[in-house]
Coordinates of C-alpha atoms in Angstrom, one line a residue:
Chain A
X174 CA 96.4 135.5 95.1
X175 CA 93.6 135.8 97.4
X176 CA 92.6 138.8 95.6
X177 CA 92.7 136.9 92.0
X178 CA 90.7 134.4 93.4
X179 CA 88.2 137.0 94.8
X180 CA 88.2 138.8 91.6
X181 CA 87.5 135.6 89.6
X182 CA 84.6 134.4 92.2
X183 CA 82.7 138.2 91.5
X184 CA 83.4 137.7 87.7
X185 CA 82.0 134.6 88.0
X186 CA 79.0 135.4 90.2
X187 CA 78.4 138.0 87.3
X188 CA 78.9 135.5 84.6
X189 CA 76.2 133.2 86.8
X190 CA 73.5 135.6 86.2
X191 CA 74.8 136.2 83.0
X192 CA 74.8 132.5 82.1
X193 CA 70.9 132.0 83.3
X194 CA 69.3 135.3 81.3
X195 CA 71.0 133.6 77.8
X196 CA 70.0 130.3 78.6
X197 CA 66.6 131.1 79.9
X198 CA 64.6 132.9 77.5
X199 CA 65.6 129.9 75.4
X200 CA 62.8 128.0 73.5
X201 CA 61.7 124.5 74.5
X202 CA 63.3 122.5 71.4
X203 CA 66.7 124.5 71.8
X204 CA 66.9 124.3 75.4
X205 CA 66.7 120.4 74.5
X206 CA 70.0 120.9 72.4
X207 CA 71.7 122.6 74.7
X208 CA 71.1 119.7 77.2
X209 CA 71.9 117.4 74.6
X210 CA 75.5 119.1 74.3
X211 CA 75.3 119.6 78.3
X212 CA 75.4 116.2 78.3
X213 CA 78.3 115.5 76.3
X214 CA 80.3 118.0 78.3
X215 CA 79.7 115.8 81.5
X216 CA 80.4 112.1 79.6
X217 CA 83.5 113.3 77.8
X218 CA 86.8 112.6 79.7
X219 CA 88.3 115.0 78.4
X220 CA 85.7 117.6 79.4
X221 CA 83.9 117.1 82.5
X222 CA 84.3 113.5 83.2
X223 CA 81.7 113.7 85.8
X224 CA 81.6 110.3 85.3
X225 CA 85.1 109.5 87.2
X226 CA 83.4 110.6 90.4
X227 CA 79.3 110.6 90.4
X228 CA 76.7 108.1 88.9
X229 CA 75.0 109.7 86.3
X230 CA 72.0 107.8 84.7
X231 CA 72.8 106.2 81.4
X232 CA 76.8 106.7 82.3
X233 CA 79.0 103.7 82.4
X234 CA 82.0 102.6 84.7
X235 CA 81.3 105.6 86.9
X236 CA 83.2 106.1 90.5
X237 CA 81.2 106.8 94.3
X238 CA 83.8 109.4 95.2
X239 CA 81.2 112.2 95.1
X240 CA 76.9 111.2 95.7
X241 CA 75.4 110.2 92.8
X242 CA 73.6 113.2 90.4
X243 CA 70.3 112.4 91.1
X244 CA 66.7 114.7 91.1
X245 CA 69.0 118.1 90.7
X246 CA 66.2 119.9 90.2
X247 CA 64.5 119.2 93.9
X248 CA 67.7 119.6 95.5
X249 CA 68.8 122.9 93.4
X250 CA 66.1 124.8 93.0
X251 CA 68.0 127.8 92.6
X252 CA 70.8 127.1 89.4
X253 CA 72.9 129.5 90.5
X254 CA 73.9 127.1 93.4
X255 CA 74.0 124.1 91.1
X256 CA 76.6 126.5 88.7
X257 CA 78.1 127.3 91.6
X258 CA 79.1 124.3 93.1
X259 CA 80.5 123.3 89.5
X260 CA 82.1 126.4 89.1
X261 CA 83.9 125.8 92.2
X262 CA 82.6 123.3 95.0
X263 CA 85.7 124.3 97.6
X264 CA 83.6 127.7 98.4
X265 CA 81.3 125.5 99.9
X266 CA 83.7 122.7 101.5
X267 CA 87.5 123.9 101.4
X268 CA 88.2 120.4 101.5
X269 CA 86.5 119.2 98.2
X270 CA 87.8 116.6 96.4
X271 CA 85.6 118.4 93.5
X272 CA 87.7 119.7 90.4
X273 CA 87.2 123.9 90.6
X274 CA 86.0 123.4 86.8
X275 CA 85.2 127.3 86.3
X276 CA 88.0 128.4 88.6
X277 CA 90.2 126.3 87.2
X278 CA 89.5 126.9 83.7
X279 CA 88.9 123.1 82.8
X280 CA 85.7 124.0 81.6
X281 CA 84.6 127.6 79.7
X282 CA 81.5 129.3 80.9
X283 CA 79.8 128.6 78.0
X284 CA 80.4 125.1 78.6
X285 CA 79.2 125.2 82.3
X286 CA 76.3 127.0 81.3
X287 CA 75.4 124.2 79.2
X288 CA 76.2 121.2 81.7
X289 CA 74.6 123.0 84.3
X290 CA 71.4 123.0 81.9
X291 CA 71.9 119.2 81.5
X292 CA 72.5 118.5 85.4
X293 CA 69.5 120.1 86.1
X294 CA 67.7 117.6 84.2
X295 CA 68.6 114.3 86.6
Chain B
X344 CA 82.7 112.0 100.7
X345 CA 79.6 110.8 100.7
X346 CA 80.0 108.2 98.2
X347 CA 77.8 105.6 100.0
X348 CA 75.1 107.7 100.8
X349 CA 73.8 110.2 98.9
X350 CA 73.8 113.3 101.4
X351 CA 70.6 113.2 102.5
X352 CA 68.4 112.1 99.7
X353 CA 67.5 109.1 99.9
X354 CA 67.0 109.1 103.3
X355 CA 63.5 109.1 102.8
X356 CA 63.7 105.5 101.3
X357 CA 66.6 104.2 103.0
X358 CA 66.4 104.0 106.5
X359 CA 70.2 103.0 107.6
X360 CA 71.2 106.3 105.8
X361 CA 70.8 108.7 108.7
X362 CA 72.6 106.3 110.6
X363 CA 75.8 106.3 107.8
X364 CA 76.1 110.1 107.7
X365 CA 76.4 110.2 111.3
X366 CA 79.4 107.3 110.7
X367 CA 80.4 109.6 107.7
X368 CA 79.8 112.7 109.6
X369 CA 82.7 111.1 112.8
X370 CA 85.0 110.5 109.5
X371 CA 84.8 113.5 108.6
X372 CA 85.7 114.7 112.2
X373 CA 88.9 112.2 112.0
X374 CA 89.7 113.4 108.4
X375 CA 89.8 116.9 109.6
X376 CA 91.9 116.0 112.4
X377 CA 94.5 114.7 109.9
X378 CA 94.0 117.3 107.4
X379 CA 94.9 119.4 110.2
X380 CA 97.8 117.7 111.1
X381 CA 99.5 118.3 107.6
X382 CA 98.2 121.9 107.7
X383 CA 99.6 122.4 111.4
X384 CA 103.0 121.3 110.4
X385 CA 103.3 123.8 107.3
X386 CA 103.0 126.7 110.0
X387 CA 105.3 126.0 113.1
X388 CA 103.9 124.0 115.4
X389 CA 106.1 120.2 114.8
X390 CA 104.6 116.9 114.6
X391 CA 107.7 114.4 114.7
X392 CA 107.5 112.2 111.7
X393 CA 106.3 109.2 114.2
X394 CA 103.1 111.2 114.7
X395 CA 102.5 111.4 111.5
X396 CA 103.0 107.7 111.0
X397 CA 100.6 107.1 113.8
X398 CA 97.9 109.6 112.6
X399 CA 98.1 108.0 108.9
X400 CA 98.0 104.4 110.4
X401 CA 95.1 105.6 112.9
X402 CA 93.4 107.1 110.0
X403 CA 93.0 103.5 108.2
X404 CA 92.6 101.7 110.6
X405 CA 89.3 103.9 111.3
X406 CA 88.1 103.6 107.6
X407 CA 89.3 100.2 107.3
X408 CA 88.7 98.2 110.3
X409 CA 89.0 94.8 108.9
X410 CA 92.7 94.9 107.3
X411 CA 95.1 93.7 109.4
X412 CA 98.6 95.9 109.0
X413 CA 100.3 93.7 107.3
X414 CA 97.7 93.6 104.4
X415 CA 98.7 97.3 103.7
X416 CA 101.9 96.6 101.3
X417 CA 99.2 95.0 98.6
X418 CA 97.9 98.3 97.5
X419 CA 94.5 98.8 96.8
X420 CA 93.8 94.4 96.9
X421 CA 93.6 95.1 100.8
X422 CA 90.7 96.6 100.3
X423 CA 89.0 95.5 97.1
X424 CA 88.0 92.3 97.2
X425 CA 86.8 92.0 93.2
X426 CA 89.7 93.5 92.6
X427 CA 91.9 91.0 94.7
X428 CA 90.6 87.8 92.7
X429 CA 91.8 88.8 89.7
X430 CA 95.0 90.0 91.3
X431 CA 95.8 87.0 93.1
X432 CA 95.2 85.0 89.8
X433 CA 97.8 87.0 87.9
X434 CA 100.5 86.4 91.4
X435 CA 100.0 82.7 89.9
X436 CA 102.0 83.7 87.0
X437 CA 103.6 86.7 87.7
X438 CA 104.4 89.1 85.1
X439 CA 107.8 90.5 86.8
X440 CA 109.4 87.1 87.2
X441 CA 110.8 87.8 83.5
X442 CA 112.4 91.0 85.1
X443 CA 113.5 89.0 88.1
X444 CA 115.6 87.2 86.0
X445 CA 117.1 89.9 83.8
X446 CA 118.1 92.0 86.8
X447 CA 120.0 89.2 88.6
X448 CA 121.8 88.7 84.9
X449 CA 122.6 92.5 84.9
X450 CA 123.8 92.3 88.8
X451 CA 126.2 89.1 87.9
X452 CA 127.6 91.0 84.6
X453 CA 131.2 93.0 85.1
X454 CA 131.2 96.4 83.9
X455 CA 134.0 97.1 81.3
X456 CA 136.2 98.0 83.8
X457 CA 135.7 94.3 85.7
X458 CA 134.0 95.8 88.4
X459 CA 130.6 94.7 89.3
X460 CA 127.5 96.4 91.2
X461 CA 129.0 93.8 94.2
X462 CA 131.8 96.3 94.5
X463 CA 129.4 99.1 95.3
X464 CA 126.7 97.3 97.0
X465 CA 128.7 95.6 99.5
X466 CA 125.9 93.6 101.2
X467 CA 125.2 92.6 98.0
X468 CA 121.3 92.6 96.0
X469 CA 119.1 92.7 98.7
X470 CA 119.6 96.0 100.1
X471 CA 116.1 97.7 99.8
X472 CA 115.7 98.2 103.7
X473 CA 118.5 100.4 103.3
X474 CA 116.8 102.8 101.2
X475 CA 115.9 106.0 100.6
X476 CA 118.2 106.9 103.0
X477 CA 119.4 110.4 104.3
X478 CA 123.1 110.8 102.7
X479 CA 125.0 113.3 105.3
X480 CA 127.8 113.6 103.3
X481 CA 126.1 114.4 99.4
X482 CA 123.3 116.4 102.1
X483 CA 120.8 114.4 100.3
X484 CA 117.9 111.7 100.1
X485 CA 120.2 108.9 98.2
X486 CA 117.2 106.4 97.0
X487 CA 118.4 102.9 95.5
X488 CA 118.0 104.0 92.2
X489 CA 120.2 106.6 92.6
X490 CA 122.8 105.0 94.0
X491 CA 122.6 102.6 91.0
X492 CA 123.3 105.1 88.8
X493 CA 125.9 106.7 91.2
X494 CA 127.4 103.1 91.1
X495 CA 127.1 103.0 87.2
X496 CA 128.9 106.2 87.0
X497 CA 131.7 106.0 89.0
X498 CA 132.5 102.3 87.6
X499 CA 133.1 104.9 83.8
X500 CA 129.0 103.2 82.8
X501 CA 126.3 105.4 82.1
X502 CA 123.4 106.4 84.1
X503 CA 120.1 104.5 83.0
X504 CA 116.6 106.7 82.7
X505 CA 115.0 106.3 86.3
X506 CA 111.0 105.5 84.7
X507 CA 111.6 102.7 82.4
X508 CA 113.7 100.5 81.0
X509 CA 116.5 98.7 81.8
X510 CA 117.2 100.1 85.2
X511 CA 113.7 98.1 86.2
X512 CA 115.0 95.0 85.9
X513 CA 117.7 95.6 88.1
X514 CA 115.4 97.2 90.7
X515 CA 113.6 94.0 90.3
X516 CA 115.8 92.0 91.1
X517 CA 117.2 93.7 93.8
X518 CA 113.5 94.0 95.8
X519 CA 113.0 90.4 95.1
X520 CA 116.1 89.6 96.9
X521 CA 115.1 92.1 99.9
X522 CA 111.5 90.1 100.2
X523 CA 110.6 89.9 103.6
X524 CA 113.3 92.7 105.2
X525 CA 110.9 95.3 106.6
X526 CA 110.6 99.1 105.7
X527 CA 112.9 101.1 108.1
X528 CA 113.4 104.6 107.4
X529 CA 115.7 106.6 109.4
X530 CA 115.6 110.2 109.9
X531 CA 119.2 110.7 111.5
X532 CA 118.9 113.4 114.4
X533 CA 122.5 115.0 113.6
X534 CA 121.8 116.2 110.6
X535 CA 118.3 119.2 110.5
X536 CA 119.1 119.1 106.8
X537 CA 116.9 115.4 107.1
X538 CA 114.0 116.4 108.8
X539 CA 114.1 119.0 106.4
X540 CA 114.1 116.6 103.1
X541 CA 111.1 114.8 105.2
X542 CA 108.9 118.0 106.1
X543 CA 109.7 119.0 102.2
X544 CA 108.4 115.3 101.2
X545 CA 105.6 115.8 103.2
X546 CA 104.7 119.2 102.1
X547 CA 104.3 118.2 98.8
X548 CA 102.2 115.5 99.5
X549 CA 99.4 117.4 101.3
X550 CA 99.8 120.1 98.6
X551 CA 96.4 120.5 95.7
X552 CA 97.9 121.1 92.6
X553 CA 97.2 120.6 89.2
X554 CA 94.5 122.2 87.0
X555 CA 92.2 119.6 88.6
X556 CA 93.2 120.8 92.1
X557 CA 94.3 117.5 93.8
X558 CA 97.4 116.4 96.6
X559 CA 97.9 113.1 97.1
X560 CA 96.0 113.6 100.2
X561 CA 92.8 114.1 98.8
X562 CA 92.8 111.0 96.4
X563 CA 95.1 108.1 99.1
X564 CA 93.9 109.7 102.4
X565 CA 90.4 111.4 102.2
X566 CA 89.0 109.3 99.5
X567 CA 90.9 106.1 100.1
X568 CA 88.7 102.9 99.6
X569 CA 86.2 104.8 97.3
X570 CA 86.2 104.6 93.6
X571 CA 87.6 107.1 90.5
X572 CA 85.9 105.4 87.1
X573 CA 86.4 101.8 88.4
X574 CA 89.8 102.5 90.3
X575 CA 89.2 101.7 94.0
X576 CA 92.1 104.5 95.5
X577 CA 94.5 102.5 98.2
X578 CA 95.8 104.2 101.0
X579 CA 99.2 105.3 101.3
X580 CA 100.4 103.2 103.9
X581 CA 101.9 100.2 101.9
X582 CA 102.6 102.6 98.7
X583 CA 106.6 101.6 98.8
X584 CA 106.7 98.3 99.5
X585 CA 107.0 96.8 96.9
X586 CA 108.5 98.5 93.8
X587 CA 108.9 98.2 90.5
X588 CA 105.7 97.0 89.4
X589 CA 104.5 95.2 86.7
X590 CA 101.8 97.1 86.0
X591 CA 98.7 95.8 83.2
X592 CA 97.7 99.7 82.0
X593 CA 101.7 99.9 81.0
X594 CA 102.1 96.7 79.6
X595 CA 105.2 96.5 81.5
X596 CA 107.2 96.9 84.8
X597 CA 108.1 100.9 85.8
X598 CA 109.2 102.6 88.5
X599 CA 108.1 104.5 91.7
X600 CA 108.4 107.5 90.2
X601 CA 107.2 106.9 87.2
X602 CA 104.0 105.9 89.3
X603 CA 104.4 109.4 90.9
X604 CA 104.5 110.9 87.5
X605 CA 101.5 109.7 86.0
X606 CA 99.5 110.5 89.5
X607 CA 100.6 114.1 88.7
X608 CA 99.7 114.0 85.3
X609 CA 96.1 112.5 85.8
X610 CA 95.0 115.4 87.7
X611 CA 97.1 118.1 84.7
X612 CA 100.1 119.2 87.1
X613 CA 102.9 119.2 85.3
X614 CA 105.2 116.5 87.0
X615 CA 108.2 116.4 88.6
X616 CA 111.7 114.9 87.0
X617 CA 112.0 111.3 88.3
X618 CA 114.6 111.4 91.1
X619 CA 114.6 115.0 91.2
X620 CA 114.7 116.3 95.0
X621 CA 110.9 116.7 94.8
X622 CA 110.1 112.9 94.3
X623 CA 113.0 111.6 96.6
X624 CA 111.8 113.8 99.6
X625 CA 108.6 112.6 99.0
X626 CA 109.8 109.2 98.8
X627 CA 111.3 109.6 101.7
X628 CA 108.0 110.7 103.4
X629 CA 106.3 108.1 102.0
X630 CA 108.3 105.4 102.4
X631 CA 108.5 106.5 106.3
X632 CA 105.0 105.9 106.7
X633 CA 105.5 102.6 105.7
X634 CA 108.0 101.7 108.7
X635 CA 107.5 97.9 110.1
X636 CA 105.8 97.3 106.6
X637 CA 107.5 94.0 105.0
X638 CA 109.0 94.7 101.5
X639 CA 107.2 92.7 98.9
X640 CA 108.4 93.7 95.2
X641 CA 108.5 93.3 92.5
X642 CA 104.7 94.1 92.3
X643 CA 101.5 93.8 89.8
X644 CA 98.9 95.9 89.7
X645 CA 96.1 96.5 86.6

């Protein structure tokens, strides 16, 4: 269990880099559509469902189990850290109530990349 | 956890945020103790059920200092003012009332062999405070729902389903007749298997499961009082006092094990079998926590 978890985490950190590389070169116009898709994933109840726990600008009936998602760029200058929080929040806080979206494969790596682009705009 | 404050960012704008964070830190410390308590018991060092119960009481008292103990049987409405107003309006014309009437009819109707439920439940229908109980002979936790079906089968009748359907009115009638009794789960010391069942239920309660990785405690201990979407997470003290529940979302009344199933599904975990060993042990543990709280079933929830 621990070993496979570590492997997964390693694979993930690899993917973090990969993900950033893939997204970074995208032009501004393409970037904004990625952001739109990320927003869709964040708001969808069957995908990210971030609103279950987080206040997000423009989102209806948010929960307050987690902190409001605002000023993300200022709080996460390092995009990879933001991605890691979404991939598996329990590495930072073992008692975290946040769903480990990557580790438990709730979202695909590609979906998480898009999500990160969107969340970073908040 | 930082739901009321955003973990620091707005402390520039909001001066009392720092203070709130201090409180939060204290809450977190308490929480850690409690979760640790759960963790400790999984290893060798045992806490007694009474110590467990006291730790839960302490935790909720700390979280909700203004909520008196006797309010906990009202679930989320003990801590959610707005929800409570709606609920009080609903309780004026209780949606579970027809179930009580139907259940009484079932209680009064003889089985094909001429016997009735009274032949199994010699104390009458108001016996909810006797359940769940450890049955030494059968070596398992017997819940009221299970006792009903054991009665039926002993009298040549088919067992009823456990989540919805005809068992619900019967349970509703029996719960209504038990109102005012006090939760009093006993873990007999003359049979170590009883304590084992309690420990298994407790372990289930604290184990994270499902794709979404929640334990019961994640929501109902650690984050109680906070909101998932618009749902205020209720404390687990009082979780068992008021079943069956008429739930507006269901559009009908359902059993405690139906609720367990729902909470398991929400976290994308495969639900266990209603009245299977795991849920019965969970009910044993969960009901023990409410010892001393008054029975107020059937209930209504949104």
